[in-house]
Protein backbone atom coordinates (compact mmCIF):
# COMPACT_ATOMS: atom_id res chain seq x y z
CA UNK A 1 0.00 0.00 0.00
CA UNK A 2 1.55 3.30 -1.07
CA UNK A 3 1.12 6.80 0.34
CA UNK A 4 -1.28 7.83 -2.43
CA UNK A 5 -3.61 4.93 -1.66
CA UNK A 6 -3.47 5.63 2.09
CA UNK A 7 -4.47 9.27 1.55
CA UNK A 8 -7.26 8.32 -0.90
CA UNK A 9 -8.70 5.96 1.69
CA UNK A 10 -8.23 8.53 4.47
CA UNK A 11 -10.09 11.10 2.34
CA UNK A 12 -13.08 8.75 2.14
CA UNK A 13 -13.00 8.06 5.90
CA UNK A 14 -12.79 11.76 6.78
CA UNK A 15 -15.55 12.61 4.28
CA UNK A 16 -17.78 9.95 5.81
CA UNK A 17 -17.07 10.81 9.47
CA UNK A 18 -17.50 14.56 8.97
CA UNK A 19 -20.25 14.20 6.32
CA UNK A 20 -18.38 16.53 3.95
CA UNK A 21 -17.42 15.34 0.46
CA UNK A 22 -15.14 18.36 -0.03
CA UNK A 23 -12.59 17.24 2.59
CA UNK A 24 -9.22 16.24 1.17
CA UNK A 25 -6.60 15.58 3.83
CA UNK A 26 -2.89 16.27 3.46
CA UNK A 27 0.02 15.28 5.70
CA UNK A 28 -0.30 18.64 7.48
CA UNK A 29 -4.07 18.43 8.11
CA UNK A 30 -4.99 18.83 11.79
CA UNK A 31 -8.17 19.24 13.81
CA UNK A 32 -7.77 23.01 13.34
CA UNK A 33 -8.40 22.55 9.59
CA UNK A 34 -11.72 20.69 9.91
CA UNK A 35 -14.56 22.57 11.55
CA UNK A 36 -16.35 19.68 13.30
CA UNK A 37 -13.21 17.83 14.43
CA UNK A 38 -13.49 17.96 18.22
CA UNK A 39 -12.52 15.45 20.89
CA UNK A 40 -15.71 13.40 20.48
CA UNK A 41 -15.38 13.25 16.69
CA UNK A 42 -11.72 12.32 17.14
CA UNK A 43 -12.79 9.06 18.81
CA UNK A 44 -15.23 8.37 15.97
CA UNK A 45 -12.54 9.18 13.42
CA UNK A 46 -9.93 6.90 15.01
CA UNK A 47 -12.44 4.03 15.11
CA UNK A 48 -13.37 4.58 11.47
CA UNK A 49 -9.70 4.66 10.40
CA UNK A 50 -9.02 1.48 12.36
CA UNK A 51 -11.94 -0.25 10.62
CA UNK A 52 -10.89 0.99 7.17
CA UNK A 53 -7.31 -0.22 7.55
CA UNK A 54 -8.13 -3.27 9.73
CA UNK A 55 -5.69 -2.27 12.45
CA UNK A 56 -5.66 -0.87 15.97
CA UNK A 57 -3.72 2.18 17.05
CA UNK A 58 -1.92 1.99 20.38
CA UNK A 59 -2.98 4.57 22.97
CA UNK A 60 0.45 6.22 22.80
CA UNK A 61 0.17 6.52 19.03
CA UNK A 62 -3.23 8.16 19.25
CA UNK A 63 -2.13 10.70 21.84
CA UNK A 64 1.09 11.58 20.00
CA UNK A 65 -0.40 12.11 16.51
CA UNK A 66 -0.04 15.77 15.62
CA UNK A 67 -1.43 15.62 12.07
CA UNK A 68 -2.79 13.29 9.39
CA UNK A 69 0.73 12.72 8.06
CA UNK A 70 1.72 11.02 11.31
CA UNK A 71 -1.44 8.90 11.14
CA UNK A 72 -0.57 7.89 7.56
CA UNK A 73 3.00 7.02 8.60
CA UNK A 74 1.73 4.64 11.28
CA UNK A 75 -0.67 3.05 8.79
CA UNK A 76 2.12 2.62 6.23
CA UNK A 77 4.44 1.08 8.80
CA UNK A 78 1.75 -1.39 9.89
CA UNK A 79 0.99 -2.30 6.27
CA UNK A 80 4.63 -3.29 5.77
CA UNK A 81 4.76 -5.29 9.00
Steps between C-alpha positions, in 0.01 A plus 500: 500500500655830393457850641260603223267210577514570875400864446221405255356264759547757778314757287201265480508431876521870588224585250277234653571586866457875450225464235687733263596381151728802451755388762837400358762434766871569463791401724468836678123479563408540868182541702540877453437454125168314532216688664321211675814315613472513879597249767181295459533485121866407545393174667256431216769581245761272659249213510407555136867508393568182696208327326605624155858379538418195718744600772503640852694805608680481833394758759843665483472530123160664522610754759822588316351553151536866411361485145364267232852443367599330825184288483587399142857413604373262768260341251779457244732346757231253609424409138864401450513300823 
